[in-house]
CSV table of C-alpha atoms (C1' of nucleotides) in Angstrom, one decimal:
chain,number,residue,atom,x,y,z
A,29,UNK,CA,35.1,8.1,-6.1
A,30,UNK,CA,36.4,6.1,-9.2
A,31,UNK,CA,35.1,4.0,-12.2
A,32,UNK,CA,34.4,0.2,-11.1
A,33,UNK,CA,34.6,0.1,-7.7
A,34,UNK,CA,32.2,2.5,-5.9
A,35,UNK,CA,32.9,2.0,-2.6
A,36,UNK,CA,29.9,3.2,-0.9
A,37,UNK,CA,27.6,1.8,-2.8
A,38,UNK,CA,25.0,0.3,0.0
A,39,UNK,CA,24.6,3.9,1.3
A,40,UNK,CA,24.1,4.9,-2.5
A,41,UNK,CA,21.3,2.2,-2.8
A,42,UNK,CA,19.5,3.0,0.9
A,43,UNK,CA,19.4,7.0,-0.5
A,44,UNK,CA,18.3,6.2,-4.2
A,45,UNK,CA,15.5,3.7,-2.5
A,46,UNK,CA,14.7,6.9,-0.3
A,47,UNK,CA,14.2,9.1,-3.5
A,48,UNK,CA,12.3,6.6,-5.6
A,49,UNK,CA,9.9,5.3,-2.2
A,50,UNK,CA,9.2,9.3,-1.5
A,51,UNK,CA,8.7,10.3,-5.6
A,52,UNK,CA,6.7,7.1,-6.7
A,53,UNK,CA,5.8,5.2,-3.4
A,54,UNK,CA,6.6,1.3,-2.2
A,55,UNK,CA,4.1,-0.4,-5.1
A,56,UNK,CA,6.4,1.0,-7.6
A,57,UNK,CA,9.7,0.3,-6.0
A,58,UNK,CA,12.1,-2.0,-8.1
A,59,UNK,CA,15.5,-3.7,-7.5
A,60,UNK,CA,16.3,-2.0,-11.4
A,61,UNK,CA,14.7,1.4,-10.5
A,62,UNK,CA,16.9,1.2,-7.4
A,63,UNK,CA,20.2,0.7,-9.0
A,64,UNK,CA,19.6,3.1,-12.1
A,65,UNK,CA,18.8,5.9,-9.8
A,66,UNK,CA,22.0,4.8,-7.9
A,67,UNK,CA,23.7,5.0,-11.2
A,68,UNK,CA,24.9,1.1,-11.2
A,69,UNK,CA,24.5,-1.9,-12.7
A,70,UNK,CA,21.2,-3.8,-12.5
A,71,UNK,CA,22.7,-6.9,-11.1
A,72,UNK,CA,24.8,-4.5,-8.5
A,73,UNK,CA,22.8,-4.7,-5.6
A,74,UNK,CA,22.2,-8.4,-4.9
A,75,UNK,CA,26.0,-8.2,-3.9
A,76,UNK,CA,24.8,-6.1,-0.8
A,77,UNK,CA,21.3,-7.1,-0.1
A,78,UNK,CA,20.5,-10.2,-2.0
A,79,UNK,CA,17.1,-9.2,-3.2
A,80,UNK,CA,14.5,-6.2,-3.2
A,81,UNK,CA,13.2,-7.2,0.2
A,82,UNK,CA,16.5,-7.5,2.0
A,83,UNK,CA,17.0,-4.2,1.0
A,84,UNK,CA,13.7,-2.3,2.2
A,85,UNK,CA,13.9,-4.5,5.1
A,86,UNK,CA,18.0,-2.9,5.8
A,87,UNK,CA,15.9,0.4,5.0
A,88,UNK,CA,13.3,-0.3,7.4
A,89,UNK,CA,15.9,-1.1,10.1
A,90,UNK,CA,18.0,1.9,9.1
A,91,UNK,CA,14.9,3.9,10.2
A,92,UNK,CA,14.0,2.3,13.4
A,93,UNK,CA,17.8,3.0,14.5
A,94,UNK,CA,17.0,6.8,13.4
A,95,UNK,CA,13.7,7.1,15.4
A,96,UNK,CA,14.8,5.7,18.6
A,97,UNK,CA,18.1,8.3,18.7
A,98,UNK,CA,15.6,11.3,17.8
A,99,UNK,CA,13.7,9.5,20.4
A,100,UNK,CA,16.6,9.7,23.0
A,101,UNK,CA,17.5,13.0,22.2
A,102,UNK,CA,13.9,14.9,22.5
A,103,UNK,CA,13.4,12.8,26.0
A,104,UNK,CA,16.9,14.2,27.2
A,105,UNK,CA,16.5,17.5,26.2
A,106,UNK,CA,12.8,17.6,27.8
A,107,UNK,CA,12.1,19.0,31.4
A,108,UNK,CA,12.4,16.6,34.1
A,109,UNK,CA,8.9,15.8,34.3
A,110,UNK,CA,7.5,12.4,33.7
A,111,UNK,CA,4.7,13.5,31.3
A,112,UNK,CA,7.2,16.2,29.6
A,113,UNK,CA,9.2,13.9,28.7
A,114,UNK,CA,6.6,11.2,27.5
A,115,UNK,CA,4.9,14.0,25.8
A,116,UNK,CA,9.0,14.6,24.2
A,117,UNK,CA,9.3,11.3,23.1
A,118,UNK,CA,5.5,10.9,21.3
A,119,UNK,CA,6.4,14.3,19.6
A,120,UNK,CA,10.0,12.8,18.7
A,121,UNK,CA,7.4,10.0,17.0
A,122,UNK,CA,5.8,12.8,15.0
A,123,UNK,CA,8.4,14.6,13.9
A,124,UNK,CA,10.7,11.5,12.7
A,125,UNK,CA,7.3,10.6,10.7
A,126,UNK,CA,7.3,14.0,9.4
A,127,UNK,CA,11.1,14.4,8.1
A,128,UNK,CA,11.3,11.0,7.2
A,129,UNK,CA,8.0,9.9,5.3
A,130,UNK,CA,9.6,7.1,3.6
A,131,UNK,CA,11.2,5.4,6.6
A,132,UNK,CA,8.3,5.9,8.1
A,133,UNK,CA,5.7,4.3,5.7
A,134,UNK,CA,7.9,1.6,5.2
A,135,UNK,CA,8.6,0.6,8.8
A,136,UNK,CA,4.9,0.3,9.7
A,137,UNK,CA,2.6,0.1,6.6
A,138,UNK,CA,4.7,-2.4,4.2
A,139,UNK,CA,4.5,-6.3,3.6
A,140,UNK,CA,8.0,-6.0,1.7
A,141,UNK,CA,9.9,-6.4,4.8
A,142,UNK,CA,11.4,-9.5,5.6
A,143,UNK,CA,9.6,-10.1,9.3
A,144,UNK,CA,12.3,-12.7,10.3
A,145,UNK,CA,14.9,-10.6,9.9
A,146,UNK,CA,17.0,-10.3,13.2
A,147,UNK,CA,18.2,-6.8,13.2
A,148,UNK,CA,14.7,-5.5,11.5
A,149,UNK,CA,13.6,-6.9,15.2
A,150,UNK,CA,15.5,-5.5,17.4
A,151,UNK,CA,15.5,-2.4,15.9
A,152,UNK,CA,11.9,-2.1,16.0
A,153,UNK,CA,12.3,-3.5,19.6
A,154,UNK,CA,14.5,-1.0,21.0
A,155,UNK,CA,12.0,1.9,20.0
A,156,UNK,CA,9.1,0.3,21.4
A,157,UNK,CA,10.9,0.0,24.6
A,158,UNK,CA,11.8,3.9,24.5
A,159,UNK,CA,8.0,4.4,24.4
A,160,UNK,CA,7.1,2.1,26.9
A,161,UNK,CA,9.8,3.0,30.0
A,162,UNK,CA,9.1,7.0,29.4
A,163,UNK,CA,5.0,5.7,29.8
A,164,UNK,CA,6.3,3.6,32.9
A,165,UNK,CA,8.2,6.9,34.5
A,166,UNK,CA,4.9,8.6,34.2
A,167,UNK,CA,3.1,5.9,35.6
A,168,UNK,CA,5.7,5.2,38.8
A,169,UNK,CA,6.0,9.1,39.0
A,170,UNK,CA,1.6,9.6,39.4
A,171,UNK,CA,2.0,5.9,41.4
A,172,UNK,CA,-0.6,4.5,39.1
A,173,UNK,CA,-1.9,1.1,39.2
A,174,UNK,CA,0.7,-0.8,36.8
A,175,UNK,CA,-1.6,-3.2,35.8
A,176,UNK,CA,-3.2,0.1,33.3
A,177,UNK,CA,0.4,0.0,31.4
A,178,UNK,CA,-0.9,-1.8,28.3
A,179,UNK,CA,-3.8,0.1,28.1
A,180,UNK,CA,-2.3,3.3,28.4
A,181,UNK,CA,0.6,2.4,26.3
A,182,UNK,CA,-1.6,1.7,23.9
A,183,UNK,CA,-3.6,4.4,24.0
A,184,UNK,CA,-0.3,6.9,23.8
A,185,UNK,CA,0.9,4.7,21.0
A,186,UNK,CA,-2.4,4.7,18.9
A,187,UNK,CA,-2.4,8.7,19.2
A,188,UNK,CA,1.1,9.4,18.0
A,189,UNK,CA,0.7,6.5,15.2
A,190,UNK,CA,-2.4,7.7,13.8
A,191,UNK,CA,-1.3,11.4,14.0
A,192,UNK,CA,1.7,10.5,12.1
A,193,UNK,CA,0.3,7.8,9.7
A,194,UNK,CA,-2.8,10.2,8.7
A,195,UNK,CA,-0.6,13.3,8.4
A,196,UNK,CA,2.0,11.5,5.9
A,197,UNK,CA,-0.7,9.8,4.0
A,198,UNK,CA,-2.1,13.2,3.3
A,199,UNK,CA,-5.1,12.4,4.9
A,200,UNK,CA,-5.1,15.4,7.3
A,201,UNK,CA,-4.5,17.5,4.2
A,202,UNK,CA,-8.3,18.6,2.8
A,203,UNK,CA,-10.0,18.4,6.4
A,204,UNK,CA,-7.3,20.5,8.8
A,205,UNK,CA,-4.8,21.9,6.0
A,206,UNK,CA,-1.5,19.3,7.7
A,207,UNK,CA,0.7,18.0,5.3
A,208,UNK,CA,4.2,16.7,5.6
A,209,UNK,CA,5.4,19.5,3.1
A,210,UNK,CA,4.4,22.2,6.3
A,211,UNK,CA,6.6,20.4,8.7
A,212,UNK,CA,5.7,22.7,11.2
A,213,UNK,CA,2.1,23.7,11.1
A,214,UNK,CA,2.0,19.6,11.4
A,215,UNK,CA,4.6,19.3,14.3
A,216,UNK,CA,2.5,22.2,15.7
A,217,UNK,CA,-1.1,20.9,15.5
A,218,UNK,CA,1.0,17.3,17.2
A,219,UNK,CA,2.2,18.8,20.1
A,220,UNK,CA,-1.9,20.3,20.5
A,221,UNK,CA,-2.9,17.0,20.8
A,222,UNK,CA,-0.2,15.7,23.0
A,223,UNK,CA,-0.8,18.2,25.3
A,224,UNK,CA,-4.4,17.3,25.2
A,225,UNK,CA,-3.6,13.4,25.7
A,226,UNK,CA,-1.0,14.2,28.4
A,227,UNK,CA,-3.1,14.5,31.2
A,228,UNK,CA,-5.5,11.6,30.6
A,229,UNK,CA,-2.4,9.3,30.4
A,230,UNK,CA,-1.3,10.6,33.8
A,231,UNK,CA,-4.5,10.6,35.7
B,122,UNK,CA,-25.8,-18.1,-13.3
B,123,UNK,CA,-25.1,-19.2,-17.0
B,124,UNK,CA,-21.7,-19.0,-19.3
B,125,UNK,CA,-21.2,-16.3,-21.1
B,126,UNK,CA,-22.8,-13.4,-19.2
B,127,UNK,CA,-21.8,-13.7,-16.0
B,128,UNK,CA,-24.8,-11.3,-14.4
B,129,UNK,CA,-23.1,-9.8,-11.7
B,130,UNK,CA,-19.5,-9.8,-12.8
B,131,UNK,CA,-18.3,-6.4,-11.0
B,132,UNK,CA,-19.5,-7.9,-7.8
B,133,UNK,CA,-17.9,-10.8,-8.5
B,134,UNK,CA,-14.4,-8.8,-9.1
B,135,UNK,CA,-15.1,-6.7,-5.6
B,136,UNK,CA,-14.9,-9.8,-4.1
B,137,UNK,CA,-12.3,-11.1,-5.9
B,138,UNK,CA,-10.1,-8.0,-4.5
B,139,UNK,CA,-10.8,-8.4,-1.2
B,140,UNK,CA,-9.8,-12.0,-1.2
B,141,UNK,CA,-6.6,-11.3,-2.9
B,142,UNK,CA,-5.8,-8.5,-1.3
B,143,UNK,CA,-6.3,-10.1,2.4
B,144,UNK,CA,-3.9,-13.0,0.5
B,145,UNK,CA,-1.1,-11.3,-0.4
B,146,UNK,CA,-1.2,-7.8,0.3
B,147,UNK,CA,-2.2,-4.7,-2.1
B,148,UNK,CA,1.6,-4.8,-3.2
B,149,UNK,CA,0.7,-8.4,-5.6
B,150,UNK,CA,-2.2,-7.4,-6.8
B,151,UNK,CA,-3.0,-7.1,-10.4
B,152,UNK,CA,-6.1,-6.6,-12.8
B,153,UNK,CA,-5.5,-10.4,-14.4
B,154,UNK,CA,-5.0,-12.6,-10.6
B,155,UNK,CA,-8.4,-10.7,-10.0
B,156,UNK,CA,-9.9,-11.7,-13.1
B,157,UNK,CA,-8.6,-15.2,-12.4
B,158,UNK,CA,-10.0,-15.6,-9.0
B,159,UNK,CA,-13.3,-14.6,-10.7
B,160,UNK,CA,-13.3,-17.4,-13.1
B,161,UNK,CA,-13.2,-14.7,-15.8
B,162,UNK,CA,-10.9,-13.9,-18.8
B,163,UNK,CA,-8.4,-11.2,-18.1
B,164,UNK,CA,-9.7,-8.5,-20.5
B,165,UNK,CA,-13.3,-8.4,-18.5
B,166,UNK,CA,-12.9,-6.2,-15.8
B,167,UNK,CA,-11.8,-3.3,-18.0
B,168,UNK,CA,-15.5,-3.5,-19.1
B,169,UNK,CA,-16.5,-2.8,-15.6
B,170,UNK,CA,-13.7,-0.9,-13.9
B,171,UNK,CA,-11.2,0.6,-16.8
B,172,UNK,CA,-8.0,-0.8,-15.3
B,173,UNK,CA,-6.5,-1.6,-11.6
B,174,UNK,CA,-6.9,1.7,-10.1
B,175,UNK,CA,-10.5,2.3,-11.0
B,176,UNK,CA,-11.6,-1.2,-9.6
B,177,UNK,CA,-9.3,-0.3,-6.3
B,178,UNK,CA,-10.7,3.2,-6.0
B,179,UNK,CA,-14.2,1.3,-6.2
B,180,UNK,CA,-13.1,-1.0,-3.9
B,181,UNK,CA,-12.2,1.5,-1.7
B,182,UNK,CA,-15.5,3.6,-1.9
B,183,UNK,CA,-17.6,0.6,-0.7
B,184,UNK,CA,-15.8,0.7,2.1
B,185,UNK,CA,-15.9,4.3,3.0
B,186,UNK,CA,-19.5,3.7,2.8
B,187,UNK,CA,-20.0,0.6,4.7
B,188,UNK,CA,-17.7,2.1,7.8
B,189,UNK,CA,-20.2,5.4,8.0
B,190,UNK,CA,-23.2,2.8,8.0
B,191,UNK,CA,-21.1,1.0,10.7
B,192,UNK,CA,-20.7,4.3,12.4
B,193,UNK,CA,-24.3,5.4,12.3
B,194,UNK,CA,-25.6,2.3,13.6
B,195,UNK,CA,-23.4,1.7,16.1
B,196,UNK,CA,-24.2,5.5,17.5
B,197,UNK,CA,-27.9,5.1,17.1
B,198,UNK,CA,-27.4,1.9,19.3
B,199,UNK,CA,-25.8,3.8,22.1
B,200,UNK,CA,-27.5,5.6,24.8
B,201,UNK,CA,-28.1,9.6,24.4
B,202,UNK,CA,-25.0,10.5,26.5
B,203,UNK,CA,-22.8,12.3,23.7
B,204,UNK,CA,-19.5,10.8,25.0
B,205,UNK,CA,-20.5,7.5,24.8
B,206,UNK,CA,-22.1,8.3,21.3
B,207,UNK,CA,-18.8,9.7,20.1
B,208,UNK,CA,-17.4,6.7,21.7
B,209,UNK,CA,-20.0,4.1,20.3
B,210,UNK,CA,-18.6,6.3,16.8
B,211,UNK,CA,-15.2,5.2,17.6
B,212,UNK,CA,-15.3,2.0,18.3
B,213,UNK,CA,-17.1,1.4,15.1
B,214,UNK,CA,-14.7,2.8,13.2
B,215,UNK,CA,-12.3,0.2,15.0
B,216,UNK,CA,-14.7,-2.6,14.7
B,217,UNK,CA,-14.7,-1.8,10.8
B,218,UNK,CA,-11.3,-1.8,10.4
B,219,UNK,CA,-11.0,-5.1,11.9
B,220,UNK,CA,-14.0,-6.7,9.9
B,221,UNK,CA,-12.5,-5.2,7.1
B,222,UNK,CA,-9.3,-5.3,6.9
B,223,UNK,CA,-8.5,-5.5,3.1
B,224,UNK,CA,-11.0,-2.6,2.7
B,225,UNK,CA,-9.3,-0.4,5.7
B,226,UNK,CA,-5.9,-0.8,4.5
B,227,UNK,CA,-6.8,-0.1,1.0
B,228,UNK,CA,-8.5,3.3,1.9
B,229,UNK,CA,-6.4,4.5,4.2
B,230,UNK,CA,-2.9,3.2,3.3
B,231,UNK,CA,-3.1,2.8,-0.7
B,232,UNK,CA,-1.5,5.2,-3.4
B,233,UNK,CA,-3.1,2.9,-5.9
B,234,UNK,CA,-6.4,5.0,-5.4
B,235,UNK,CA,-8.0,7.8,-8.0
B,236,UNK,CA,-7.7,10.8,-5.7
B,237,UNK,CA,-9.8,12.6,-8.5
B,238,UNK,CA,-12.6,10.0,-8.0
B,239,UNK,CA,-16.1,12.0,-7.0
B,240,UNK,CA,-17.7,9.1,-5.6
B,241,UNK,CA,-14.6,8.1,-3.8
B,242,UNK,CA,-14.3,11.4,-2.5
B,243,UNK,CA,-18.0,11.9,-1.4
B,244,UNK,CA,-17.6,8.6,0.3
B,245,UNK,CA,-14.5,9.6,2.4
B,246,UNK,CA,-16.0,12.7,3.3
B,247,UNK,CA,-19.6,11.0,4.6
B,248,UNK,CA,-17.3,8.9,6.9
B,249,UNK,CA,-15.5,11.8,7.8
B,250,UNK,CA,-18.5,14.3,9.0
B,251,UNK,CA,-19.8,11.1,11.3
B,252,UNK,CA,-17.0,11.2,13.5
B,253,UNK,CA,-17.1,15.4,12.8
B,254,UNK,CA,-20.8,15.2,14.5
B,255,UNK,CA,-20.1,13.1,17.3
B,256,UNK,CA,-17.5,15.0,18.7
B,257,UNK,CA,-19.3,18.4,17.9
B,258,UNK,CA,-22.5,16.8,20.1
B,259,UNK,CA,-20.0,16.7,22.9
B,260,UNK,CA,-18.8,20.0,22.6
B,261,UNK,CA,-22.4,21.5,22.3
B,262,UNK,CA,-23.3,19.3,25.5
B,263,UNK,CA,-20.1,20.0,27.6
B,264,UNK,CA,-20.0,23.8,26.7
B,265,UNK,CA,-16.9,23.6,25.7
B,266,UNK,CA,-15.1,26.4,22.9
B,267,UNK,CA,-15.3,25.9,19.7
B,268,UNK,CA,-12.3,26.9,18.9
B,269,UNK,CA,-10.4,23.6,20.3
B,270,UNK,CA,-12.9,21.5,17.5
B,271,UNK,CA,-9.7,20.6,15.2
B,272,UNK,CA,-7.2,19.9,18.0
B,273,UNK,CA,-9.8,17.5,19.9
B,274,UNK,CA,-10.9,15.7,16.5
B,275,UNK,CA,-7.5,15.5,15.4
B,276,UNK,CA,-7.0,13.6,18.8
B,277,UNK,CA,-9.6,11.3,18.6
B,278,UNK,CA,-9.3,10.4,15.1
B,279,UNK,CA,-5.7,9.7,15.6
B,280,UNK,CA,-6.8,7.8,18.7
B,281,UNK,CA,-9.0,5.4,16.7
B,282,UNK,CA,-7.2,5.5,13.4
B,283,UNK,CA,-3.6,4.4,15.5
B,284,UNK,CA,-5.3,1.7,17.0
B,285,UNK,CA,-7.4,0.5,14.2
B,286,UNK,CA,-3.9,0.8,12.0
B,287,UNK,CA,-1.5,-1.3,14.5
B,288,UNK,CA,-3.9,-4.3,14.9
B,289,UNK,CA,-4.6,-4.8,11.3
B,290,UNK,CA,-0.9,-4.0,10.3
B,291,UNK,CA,0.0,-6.6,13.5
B,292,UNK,CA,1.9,-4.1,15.2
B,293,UNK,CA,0.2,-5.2,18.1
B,294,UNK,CA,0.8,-9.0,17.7
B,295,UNK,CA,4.2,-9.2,19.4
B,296,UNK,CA,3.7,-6.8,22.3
B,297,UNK,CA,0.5,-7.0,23.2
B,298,UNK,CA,-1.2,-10.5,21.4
B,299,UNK,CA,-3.4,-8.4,19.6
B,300,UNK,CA,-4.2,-9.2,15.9
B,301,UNK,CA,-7.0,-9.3,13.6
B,302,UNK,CA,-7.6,-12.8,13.9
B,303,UNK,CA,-9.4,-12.5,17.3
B,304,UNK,CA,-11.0,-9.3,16.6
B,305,UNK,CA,-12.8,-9.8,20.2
B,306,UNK,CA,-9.9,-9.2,21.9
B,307,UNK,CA,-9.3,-6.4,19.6
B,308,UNK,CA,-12.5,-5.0,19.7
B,309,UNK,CA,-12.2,-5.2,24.0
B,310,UNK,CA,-8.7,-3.7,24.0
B,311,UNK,CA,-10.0,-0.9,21.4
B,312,UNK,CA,-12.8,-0.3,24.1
B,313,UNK,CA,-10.3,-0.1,26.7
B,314,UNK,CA,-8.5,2.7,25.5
B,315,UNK,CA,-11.6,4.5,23.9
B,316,UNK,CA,-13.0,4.5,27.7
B,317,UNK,CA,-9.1,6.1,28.8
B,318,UNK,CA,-10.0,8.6,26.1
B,319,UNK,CA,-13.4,9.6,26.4
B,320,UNK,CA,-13.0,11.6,29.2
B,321,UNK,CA,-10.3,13.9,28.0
B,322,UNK,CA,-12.5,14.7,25.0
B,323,UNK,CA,-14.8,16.0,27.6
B,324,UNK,CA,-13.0,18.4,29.8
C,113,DT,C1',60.0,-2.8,-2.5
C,114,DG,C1',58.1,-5.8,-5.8
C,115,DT,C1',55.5,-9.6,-7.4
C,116,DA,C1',51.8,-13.2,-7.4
C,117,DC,C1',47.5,-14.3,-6.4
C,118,DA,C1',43.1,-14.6,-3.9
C,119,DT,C1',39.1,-12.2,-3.1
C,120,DC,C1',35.8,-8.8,-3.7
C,121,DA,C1',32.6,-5.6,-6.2
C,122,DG,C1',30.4,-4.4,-10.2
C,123,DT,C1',29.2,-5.5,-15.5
C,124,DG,C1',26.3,-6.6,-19.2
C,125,DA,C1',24.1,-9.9,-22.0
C,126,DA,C1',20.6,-13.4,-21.7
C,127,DC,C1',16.5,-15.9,-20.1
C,128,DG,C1',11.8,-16.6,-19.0
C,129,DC,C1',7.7,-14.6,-16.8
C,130,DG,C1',3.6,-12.1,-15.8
C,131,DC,C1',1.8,-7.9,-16.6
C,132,DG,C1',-1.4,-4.2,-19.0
C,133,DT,C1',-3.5,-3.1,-23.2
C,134,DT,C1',-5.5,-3.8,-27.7
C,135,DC,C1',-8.6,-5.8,-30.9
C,136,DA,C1',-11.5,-8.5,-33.8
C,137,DC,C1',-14.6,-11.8,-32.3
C,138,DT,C1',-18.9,-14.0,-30.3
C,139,DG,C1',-22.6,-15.1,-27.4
C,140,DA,C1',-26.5,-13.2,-24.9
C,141,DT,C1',-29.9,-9.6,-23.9
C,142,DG,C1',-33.2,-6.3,-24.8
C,143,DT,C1',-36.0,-3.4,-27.7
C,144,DA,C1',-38.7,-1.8,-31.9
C,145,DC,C1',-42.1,-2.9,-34.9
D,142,DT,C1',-46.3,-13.6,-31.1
D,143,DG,C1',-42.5,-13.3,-34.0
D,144,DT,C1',-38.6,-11.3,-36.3
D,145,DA,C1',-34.7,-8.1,-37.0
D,146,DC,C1',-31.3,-5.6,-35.2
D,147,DA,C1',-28.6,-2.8,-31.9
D,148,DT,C1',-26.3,-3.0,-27.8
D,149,DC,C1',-23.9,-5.0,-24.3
D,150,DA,C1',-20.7,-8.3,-21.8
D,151,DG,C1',-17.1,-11.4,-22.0
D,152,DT,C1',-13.4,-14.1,-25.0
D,153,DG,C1',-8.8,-15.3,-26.4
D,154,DA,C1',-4.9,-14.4,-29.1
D,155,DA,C1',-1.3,-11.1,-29.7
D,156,DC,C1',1.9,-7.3,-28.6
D,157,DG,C1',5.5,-5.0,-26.2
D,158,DC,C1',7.5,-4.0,-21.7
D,159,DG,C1',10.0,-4.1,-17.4
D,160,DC,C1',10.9,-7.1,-14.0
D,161,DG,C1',14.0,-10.6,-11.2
D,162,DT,C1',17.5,-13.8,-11.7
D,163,DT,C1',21.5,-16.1,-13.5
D,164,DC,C1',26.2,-16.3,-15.1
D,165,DA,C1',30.6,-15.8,-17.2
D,166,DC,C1',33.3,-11.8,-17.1
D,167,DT,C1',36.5,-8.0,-15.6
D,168,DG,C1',38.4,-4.4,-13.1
D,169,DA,C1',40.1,-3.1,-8.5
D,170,DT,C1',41.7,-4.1,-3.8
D,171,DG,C1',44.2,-6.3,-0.4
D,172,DT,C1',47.5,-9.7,1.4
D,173,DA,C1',51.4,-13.1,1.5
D,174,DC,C1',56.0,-13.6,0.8
DNA sequence: TGTACATCAGTGAACGCGCGTTCACTGATGTAC
DNA sequence: TGTACATCAGTGAACGCGCGTTCACTGATGTAC
């Protein structure tokens, strides 16, 4: 890992952008904070993202990837029941949330991403979809009407969005002691109120 | 409303905020655009406000304080049942959020806000025990345990604070052709899923 | 295997800009007598 | 009622700073022959 050429230097960028978004939040992120924490020219990173918004946008899609796999993987390892596994994937929400506070505020709270970006889309596409066919199982499993879907996946979606949004703004911090530095008592007090959503969803 | 003293200036620089920040998003704003879009010279508002966080954290208290009005009108309004009280609660806090949406954004998604703020924090907190007091009025009507207070507030908050957070970020838009710029449809769908939820608070 | 050359990745100096903050000031308001 | 004066609210010029962007450059890599 030599002098001039660095070789990996758009993974070095996407992790410095991770530190700095986590230590001093998106309003103070810069394209020159960015490449002095990656130990680089200032001028370095246009080569790889053109400007500060193509980068927290490749961010942004970086994360989407990420939650849709953790997605995938806490559905397939979850019981063959329908609501299990929707109740799998909302916690899979959480807990990317949780271990990923950066991605996370990016991805849904930010007007720095670029919104016409292709791969920002269907990133962002993919994991909506993983959301909405474990809600459809449930509701073809309980042979609900399937004219309820939107309202239902909108209800699932609001609950696991505003547990994880007011958890990693610290907003749950004063009021019920959940903060994303107790990963657990947070993933804990999630699945509580998954398994108190669960059955509303499925009835 | 003569030259020099401009009689309600801080006022004046609220609304300033909101304008800008429903503009361009809290990420462009700064203490001398909002002293432009008053009419005013840039050194005023530190007469009023000290610098940007202290007119923001303002900002942000008037809002706390407009949503628990909101939130007690909107239950005395309803009939006596508790759920649909707590659900009369909810729906204000949605309604807010989409009347609001500079304000919402600012006090829930913002680390440009004094934390240390007593007013700020007395604000938050107000808002805070309305939502608290509905759902303990359900509890005390259904007989249900106490004990399963956090879990089912933490539910319903995140219910509400999801929903409200999607439509004004325009999460929704794509999906489900909701967006703050017809907050009736908004407002119905909000209703929708409050009425899929109300019950499961209950039981 | 060696050489020439095109392409790529990163450098560092330079620029103009808008920002926050400071400060001496000035115009208006209110109060004491 | 009038006058003097303190206090308050807003001005505008000035400063230093970090930012994004540009650009000629240079060091390294890869490929053609």
């Amino acid at each position: 890992m030599p002098g001039y050429h660095h070789g990996a230097l758009r993974e070095a960028l996407l992790a410095a952008a991770e530190a700095l978004l986590l230590e001093q939040g998106v309003d103070a992120f810069t394209l020159r904070a960015c490449a002095r924490r990656a130990g680089v020219s200032h001028a370095a990173p246009a080569h790889h993202f053109g400007d500060a918004r193509g980068l927290l946008t490749a961010f942004a899609t970086v994360g989407f990837e990420r939650m849709a796999a953790l997605m995938q993987r806490h559905r397939d390892a979850a019981p063959p029941d329908p609501v299990l596994q929707l109740q799998a994937v909302g916690q899979a929400y959480i807990d990317f949330a949780l271990a990923n506070r950066a991605h996370f505020q990016l991805m849904f709270g930010s007007d720095r991403l670029d919104p016409g970006d292709a791969q920002l889309a269907a990133a962002g596409q993919a994991t909506a979809e993983m959301l909405g066919q474990a809600m459809a199982a449930v509701m073809a499993d309980r042979q609900l009407p399937p004219a309820s879907l939107p309202q239902r996946l909108l209800l699932a979606w609001s609950a696991v969005h505003g547990y994880a949004t007011l958890v990693t703004e610290g907003q749950c911090n004063g009021l019920f002691g959940l903060s994303p530095d107790n990963p657990q008592a947070a993933q804990a007090a999630g699945a509580a109120m998954l398994a108190l959503l669960g059955p509303a969803l499925a009835a």
